[in-house]
Coordinates of C-alpha atoms in Angstrom, one line a residue:
M1 CA 22.9 41.4 41.1
T2 CA 20.4 40.1 38.6
K3 CA 20.6 36.6 40.0
T4 CA 20.0 37.9 43.5
F5 CA 17.1 39.9 42.4
S6 CA 15.5 36.9 40.6
I7 CA 15.8 34.7 43.8
F8 CA 14.3 37.5 45.8
F9 CA 11.4 37.9 43.3
L10 CA 10.7 34.2 43.4
F11 CA 10.7 34.2 47.2
L12 CA 8.2 37.1 47.2
T13 CA 6.0 35.3 44.6
H14 CA 6.0 32.1 46.7
L15 CA 5.2 34.0 49.8
F16 CA 2.3 35.8 48.0
L17 CA 0.9 32.5 46.7
L18 CA 1.2 30.9 50.1
N19 CA -0.6 33.8 51.8
S20 CA -3.3 33.7 49.1
I21 CA -3.9 30.0 49.6
N22 CA -4.1 30.5 53.4
F23 CA -6.5 33.4 52.9
L24 CA -8.7 31.3 50.6
A25 CA -8.6 28.4 53.0
L26 CA -9.8 30.6 55.9
A27 CA -12.8 31.8 53.8
L28 CA -13.6 34.3 56.5
T29 CA -17.3 34.4 57.4
S30 CA -19.3 37.6 57.0
P31 CA -19.1 39.7 60.2
Q32 CA -22.9 39.9 60.0
D33 CA -23.2 36.1 60.2
I34 CA -20.6 35.8 62.9
S35 CA -22.5 38.3 65.0
A36 CA -25.7 36.4 64.5
L37 CA -24.1 33.0 65.4
K38 CA -22.6 34.5 68.6
A39 CA -26.0 35.9 69.6
F40 CA -27.6 32.5 68.8
K41 CA -25.2 30.6 71.0
T42 CA -25.3 33.2 73.8
S43 CA -29.1 32.8 74.0
I44 CA -28.8 29.1 74.9
K45 CA -28.2 28.0 78.5
P46 CA -24.6 26.8 78.9
S47 CA -25.8 24.0 81.1
S48 CA -27.8 22.5 78.2
I49 CA -24.8 22.3 75.9
P50 CA -23.1 18.9 76.2
S51 CA -19.3 18.9 75.9
W52 CA -19.6 16.6 72.8
S53 CA -22.3 18.6 71.0
C54 CA -22.2 20.8 67.9
L55 CA -22.6 24.0 69.9
A56 CA -19.8 23.0 72.2
S57 CA -17.4 23.1 69.2
W58 CA -18.4 26.7 68.3
D59 CA -15.4 28.6 69.6
F60 CA -15.2 32.0 68.0
T61 CA -11.8 32.9 69.6
A62 CA -10.1 29.8 68.1
A63 CA -11.5 29.6 64.6
D64 CA -13.7 31.1 61.9
P65 CA -17.1 29.4 61.4
C66 CA -16.7 29.0 57.6
A67 CA -12.9 28.1 57.8
S68 CA -11.9 24.8 56.2
P69 CA -11.0 22.1 57.2
R70 CA -13.0 21.9 60.4
R71 CA -11.1 19.5 62.6
T72 CA -11.7 20.8 66.1
H73 CA -14.0 23.8 65.9
F74 CA -17.4 24.4 64.3
I75 CA -17.4 20.7 63.4
C76 CA -21.1 20.6 62.8
G77 CA -24.3 22.6 63.0
I78 CA -23.6 25.1 60.2
T79 CA -23.0 24.9 56.4
C80 CA -21.5 27.7 54.4
S81 CA -21.8 28.6 50.8
Y82 CA -19.1 27.6 48.3
D83 CA -18.9 30.9 46.5
S84 CA -19.0 33.3 49.4
S85 CA -18.6 33.3 53.2
R86 CA -22.2 33.2 54.2
V87 CA -24.0 30.7 56.4
T88 CA -26.6 28.9 54.4
Q89 CA -27.8 26.1 56.8
L90 CA -28.2 26.0 60.6
T91 CA -29.1 22.5 61.6
L92 CA -28.6 21.6 65.3
D93 CA -28.2 18.1 66.7
P94 CA -31.1 17.0 68.9
V95 CA -29.5 17.0 72.4
G96 CA -31.9 19.2 74.4
Y97 CA -30.5 22.7 73.9
S98 CA -32.5 25.1 76.0
G99 CA -33.0 28.8 75.3
Q100 CA -34.9 31.3 73.3
L101 CA -34.5 31.8 69.6
T102 CA -32.8 35.2 69.3
P103 CA -34.3 37.8 67.0
L104 CA -30.8 38.4 65.6
I105 CA -31.3 35.1 63.7
S106 CA -32.6 37.5 61.0
Q107 CA -29.0 38.5 60.2
L108 CA -28.3 35.2 58.6
S109 CA -29.9 36.5 55.5
N110 CA -28.5 33.7 53.2
L111 CA -30.0 31.0 55.3
T112 CA -32.0 28.3 53.3
I113 CA -32.5 25.8 56.1
L114 CA -33.1 26.4 59.8
D115 CA -33.6 23.2 61.7
L116 CA -33.7 23.2 65.5
A117 CA -35.9 20.1 65.9
D118 CA -36.0 17.9 69.0
N119 CA -34.6 20.4 71.5
N120 CA -36.0 22.6 74.2
F121 CA -36.2 26.0 72.8
F122 CA -39.0 28.1 74.4
G123 CA -40.7 31.5 74.2
S124 CA -42.1 32.9 71.0
I125 CA -41.0 32.6 67.4
P126 CA -39.4 36.0 66.7
S127 CA -41.2 38.1 64.1
S128 CA -37.8 39.1 62.6
I129 CA -37.8 35.6 61.0
S130 CA -39.5 37.3 58.1
S131 CA -36.1 38.7 57.0
L132 CA -34.9 35.3 56.0
S133 CA -36.0 35.7 52.5
N134 CA -34.0 32.8 51.1
L135 CA -35.3 30.3 53.7
M136 CA -36.7 27.1 52.1
S137 CA -37.1 24.9 55.2
L138 CA -38.1 26.0 58.7
I139 CA -38.2 23.1 61.2
L140 CA -38.8 23.9 64.8
R141 CA -40.5 20.5 65.6
A142 CA -40.6 19.1 69.1
N143 CA -39.5 22.1 71.2
S144 CA -41.4 24.3 73.7
F145 CA -42.3 27.3 71.6
S146 CA -45.3 29.2 72.7
G147 CA -47.4 32.1 71.6
S148 CA -49.0 32.3 68.2
V149 CA -47.8 31.4 64.8
P150 CA -46.4 34.8 63.8
N151 CA -47.9 36.5 60.7
S152 CA -44.3 37.2 59.6
V153 CA -43.9 33.5 58.7
T154 CA -46.2 34.1 55.8
Y155 CA -43.7 36.6 54.4
L156 CA -41.3 33.8 53.6
K157 CA -42.0 33.5 49.9
S158 CA -39.3 30.9 49.2
L159 CA -40.4 28.6 52.1
E160 CA -41.3 25.0 50.9
S161 CA -41.5 23.2 54.2
L162 CA -42.8 24.5 57.6
D163 CA -42.8 22.1 60.6
L164 CA -43.8 23.7 63.9
S165 CA -45.4 20.5 65.3
H166 CA -45.1 19.3 68.9
N167 CA -44.8 22.7 70.5
S168 CA -47.2 24.8 72.6
L169 CA -48.4 27.3 70.0
S170 CA -51.8 28.7 70.5
G171 CA -54.3 31.2 69.0
Y172 CA -55.6 31.5 65.4
L173 CA -53.7 30.7 62.3
P174 CA -52.5 33.6 60.2
N175 CA -55.2 34.7 57.6
S176 CA -52.5 35.3 55.0
M177 CA -51.2 31.8 54.8
N178 CA -52.4 31.6 51.2
L179 CA -49.8 34.1 50.3
M180 CA -47.0 31.5 50.6
P181 CA -46.6 30.5 47.0
S182 CA -43.8 27.9 47.5
L183 CA -45.1 26.1 50.5
K184 CA -45.6 22.4 49.9
R185 CA -45.5 20.8 53.4
L186 CA -47.2 22.3 56.4
D187 CA -47.1 20.5 59.8
L188 CA -48.6 22.3 62.8
S189 CA -49.7 19.1 64.6
Y190 CA -49.7 18.7 68.4
N191 CA -50.1 22.3 69.4
K192 CA -53.0 24.3 70.9
L193 CA -54.2 26.2 67.9
S194 CA -57.8 27.2 67.7
G195 CA -60.3 28.7 65.2
S196 CA -61.1 27.6 61.7
L197 CA -58.9 26.9 58.8
P198 CA -57.9 29.9 56.8
K199 CA -57.4 29.8 53.0
L200 CA -54.5 27.5 52.5
P201 CA -51.3 28.0 50.4
P202 CA -52.1 27.2 46.7
N203 CA -49.3 24.7 46.0
L204 CA -49.6 22.6 49.2
L205 CA -48.9 18.9 48.9
E206 CA -49.3 17.9 52.6
L207 CA -51.4 19.4 55.4
A208 CA -51.0 18.2 58.9
M209 CA -52.7 19.9 61.9
K210 CA -53.5 16.9 64.1
N211 CA -54.3 17.3 67.8
N212 CA -55.1 20.9 68.1
S213 CA -58.4 22.7 69.0
L214 CA -59.4 23.7 65.5
S215 CA -63.2 24.2 65.1
G216 CA -65.8 25.1 62.5
S217 CA -66.5 23.2 59.3
L218 CA -64.4 22.2 56.4
S219 CA -64.9 25.2 54.1
K220 CA -64.5 24.9 50.4
S221 CA -62.9 28.4 50.3
S222 CA -60.0 27.1 52.5
F223 CA -59.2 24.4 49.9
E224 CA -60.1 26.2 46.7
G225 CA -57.5 25.9 44.0
L226 CA -55.4 23.2 45.8
T227 CA -54.8 21.0 42.8
Q228 CA -51.8 19.2 44.3
L229 CA -53.0 18.5 47.8
A230 CA -52.4 14.8 48.5
V231 CA -52.4 14.4 52.3
V232 CA -54.8 15.9 54.8
E233 CA -54.3 15.1 58.5
L234 CA -56.8 17.0 60.7
S235 CA -57.6 14.3 63.3
E236 CA -58.1 15.1 67.0
N237 CA -59.7 18.5 66.6
S238 CA -63.2 19.9 67.1
I239 CA -64.2 20.2 63.4
T240 CA -68.0 19.9 63.0
G241 CA -70.6 19.7 60.3
A242 CA -70.6 17.8 57.0
I243 CA -67.8 16.7 54.7
E244 CA -69.3 18.0 51.5
S245 CA -69.0 16.3 48.2
W246 CA -66.3 18.6 46.8
F247 CA -63.7 17.4 49.4
F248 CA -63.1 13.9 48.1
L249 CA -63.0 15.2 44.5
L250 CA -59.9 17.3 45.2
P251 CA -57.8 16.2 42.1
A252 CA -54.7 14.9 43.9
I253 CA -56.1 13.7 47.2
Q254 CA -54.6 10.4 48.4
Q255 CA -54.8 10.2 52.2
V256 CA -57.4 11.7 54.5
D257 CA -57.4 11.5 58.3
L258 CA -60.3 13.3 60.0
A259 CA -60.8 11.0 63.0
N260 CA -61.7 12.2 66.4
N261 CA -63.7 15.3 65.5
G262 CA -67.4 16.2 65.6
L263 CA -68.4 15.5 62.0
T264 CA -72.0 14.6 61.5
R265 CA -72.4 13.8 57.8
V266 CA -70.5 12.6 54.7
E267 CA -71.5 13.6 51.2
I268 CA -69.6 11.8 48.6
L269 CA -69.9 11.5 44.9
K270 CA -68.3 9.0 42.5
P271 CA -65.0 10.2 41.2
E272 CA -65.1 12.0 37.8
N273 CA -64.5 9.5 35.0
G274 CA -63.7 6.9 37.6
I275 CA -60.3 8.4 38.2
S276 CA -59.0 9.1 41.7
D277 CA -55.7 8.6 43.7
L278 CA -57.6 8.2 47.0
V279 CA -55.9 5.4 49.0
A280 CA -56.8 5.8 52.7
V281 CA -59.7 7.4 54.6
D282 CA -60.1 7.6 58.4
L283 CA -63.3 9.2 59.7
G284 CA -63.5 7.2 62.9
F285 CA -64.7 8.5 66.2
N286 CA -67.0 11.2 64.9
K287 CA -70.8 11.6 65.1
I288 CA -71.6 10.7 61.5
E289 CA -75.1 9.5 61.0
G290 CA -77.0 7.8 58.2
S291 CA -75.9 4.8 56.2
I292 CA -72.4 3.9 55.1
P293 CA -71.5 6.0 52.0
V294 CA -71.6 3.4 49.2
N295 CA -69.8 5.7 46.7
F296 CA -66.5 5.1 48.5
A297 CA -66.5 1.8 46.7
A298 CA -66.2 3.6 43.4
Y299 CA -62.7 5.0 44.2
P300 CA -60.4 2.6 42.3
L301 CA -57.4 2.7 44.6
L302 CA -59.0 2.8 48.0
S303 CA -57.3 0.3 50.2
S304 CA -58.1 1.4 53.7
I305 CA -61.3 2.9 55.2
S306 CA -62.3 3.6 58.8
L307 CA -65.8 4.7 59.9
R308 CA -65.5 3.2 63.3
Y309 CA -67.4 4.5 66.3
N310 CA -69.9 6.8 64.6
R311 CA -73.7 6.5 64.5
L312 CA -74.1 4.7 61.2
R313 CA -77.1 2.5 60.6
G314 CA -78.4 0.1 58.0
A315 CA -76.5 -2.7 56.2
I316 CA -72.9 -2.9 55.0
P317 CA -72.9 -2.2 51.2
L318 CA -72.2 -5.3 49.2
E319 CA -69.9 -3.2 47.0
Y320 CA -67.4 -3.0 49.8
S321 CA -66.8 -6.7 49.8
Q322 CA -66.6 -6.8 46.0
K323 CA -63.8 -4.2 45.9
N324 CA -60.4 -6.0 45.3
S325 CA -58.3 -3.0 46.4
L326 CA -59.9 -2.7 49.8
R327 CA -57.7 -4.5 52.4
R328 CA -58.5 -2.7 55.7
V329 CA -62.1 -2.1 56.8
Y330 CA -63.0 -0.7 60.3
L331 CA -66.7 -0.3 60.7
D332 CA -66.9 -1.3 64.4
G333 CA -68.8 0.7 67.0
N334 CA -71.8 1.6 64.9
F335 CA -75.4 0.3 64.7
L336 CA -75.1 -1.7 61.5
I337 CA -77.6 -4.5 60.9
G338 CA -78.1 -7.5 58.6
K339 CA -75.4 -10.0 57.7
P340 CA -71.9 -8.9 56.7
P341 CA -71.2 -9.5 53.0
P342 CA -69.7 -13.0 52.6
G343 CA -66.9 -11.6 50.4
F344 CA -65.2 -10.2 53.5
F345 CA -64.5 -13.8 54.6
S346 CA -63.6 -15.4 51.3
G347 CA -60.1 -15.6 49.7
E348 CA -57.5 -13.5 51.4
G349 CA -60.3 -11.4 53.0
V350 CA -59.7 -8.1 54.7
T351 CA -58.3 -7.0 58.1
G352 CA -60.1 -4.6 60.4
S353 CA -63.2 -5.0 62.5
L354 CA -67.0 -5.2 62.1
G355 CA -67.5 -5.7 65.9
D356 CA -69.7 -3.8 68.3
N357 CA -72.6 -3.4 65.9
C358 CA -76.0 -5.1 65.5
L359 CA -75.0 -7.6 62.8
R360 CA -76.3 -11.1 62.5
G361 CA -74.2 -14.1 61.5
C362 CA -70.8 -12.5 61.9
P363 CA -68.5 -15.6 62.2
G364 CA -67.1 -15.8 65.7
S365 CA -64.1 -17.6 64.3
S366 CA -63.1 -14.5 62.3
E367 CA -61.0 -11.8 63.8
L368 CA -63.0 -9.4 61.7
C369 CA -66.0 -10.0 64.0
S370 CA -64.2 -9.0 67.1
P371 CA -65.3 -7.5 69.5
S372 CA -68.7 -9.1 69.9
Q373 CA -71.9 -7.5 68.7
K374 CA -74.0 -5.1 70.9
P375 CA -76.7 -6.6 73.1
S376 CA -80.0 -6.9 71.4
S377 CA -81.6 -4.6 73.9
V378 CA -79.2 -1.8 72.8
C379 CA -79.9 -2.4 69.2
K380 CA -83.7 -2.5 69.7
Q381 CA -83.5 0.8 71.5
A382 CA -81.4 2.4 68.7
Y383 CA -84.0 1.3 66.1
G384 CA -87.1 2.3 68.1
G385 CA -87.8 -1.1 69.6
K386 CA -87.3 -3.3 66.5
V387 CA -84.2 -4.2 64.6
R388 CA -84.7 -4.6 60.9
S389 CA -83.0 -7.6 59.3

């Protein structure tokens, strides 16, 4: 009797352990997350889901999303946490999924990454996205989202990266963007956004809003306190007025692209104590008047500068050709006069263009002098009938 009881007890123990292991292996997903994932897949047109794609493997009748191992179902697209049964990442493959982003996405409250890039989602970005309080990266790049950037995005206090570029978003930017303390990278390029820049997030490292319809001037209040901002890309907008002296003195600034706007003047001071990380500046295709800002030559690391196709006059500063770090110089399409500094053509020289100006003695054998200079009649007219040497 004792021996029989012992065998039976061992059998029950083995069965209990086996069931426990199976239960742990299943790691059943939170019903809240399952509901959200089902709604997410339902909102996507079945015809846009290839048979070999991530979403095609999402079969809720055959497996649990967080079950492990994933051999035939839920093989990609989602990541679950190790210590619970919550979905922490939703990262789709770029295969052209078409549909709207369901407001029920807000139920994935443990989500840290939402990446739907390079697909064909359309409609507005749901305001319920503000419920994703743990979200650190929101990437909706290269879709067909329309409407405005919802104010609710600014409630995402943990968000570090926001990429809504290459969509059809319009309207003004939220005024409360400065209330996003963790945001480091913001890319809203290639949309239809309008209005002026609001006050920007305080810890921003990279700002990209190329190819929109932004207007107004560069206001110091928008950039105030941005001690870590390294990259500013605002080309192909309708920004006007002057670039004031404070702009290039931003303490961490490295790359600036303000080409293809309506800027009319550049005010630039020498960097404080001769220290600056500025490497590249593109101010081409604006309406900048006056002489070439000589103080750019005082920035120790500057290697690339473009002032092409503006309305600049006078001579090219000798300091530009004496700057060893400067390797790319684009000054073409202005009304510059005199002889180009010989330092541009000695040693390794620089690449770029001094063409389409009013220069004398630019060596035709040098690619730097291409295209050819303006006709003398155009130059005389620009200088009131007489071109100064």
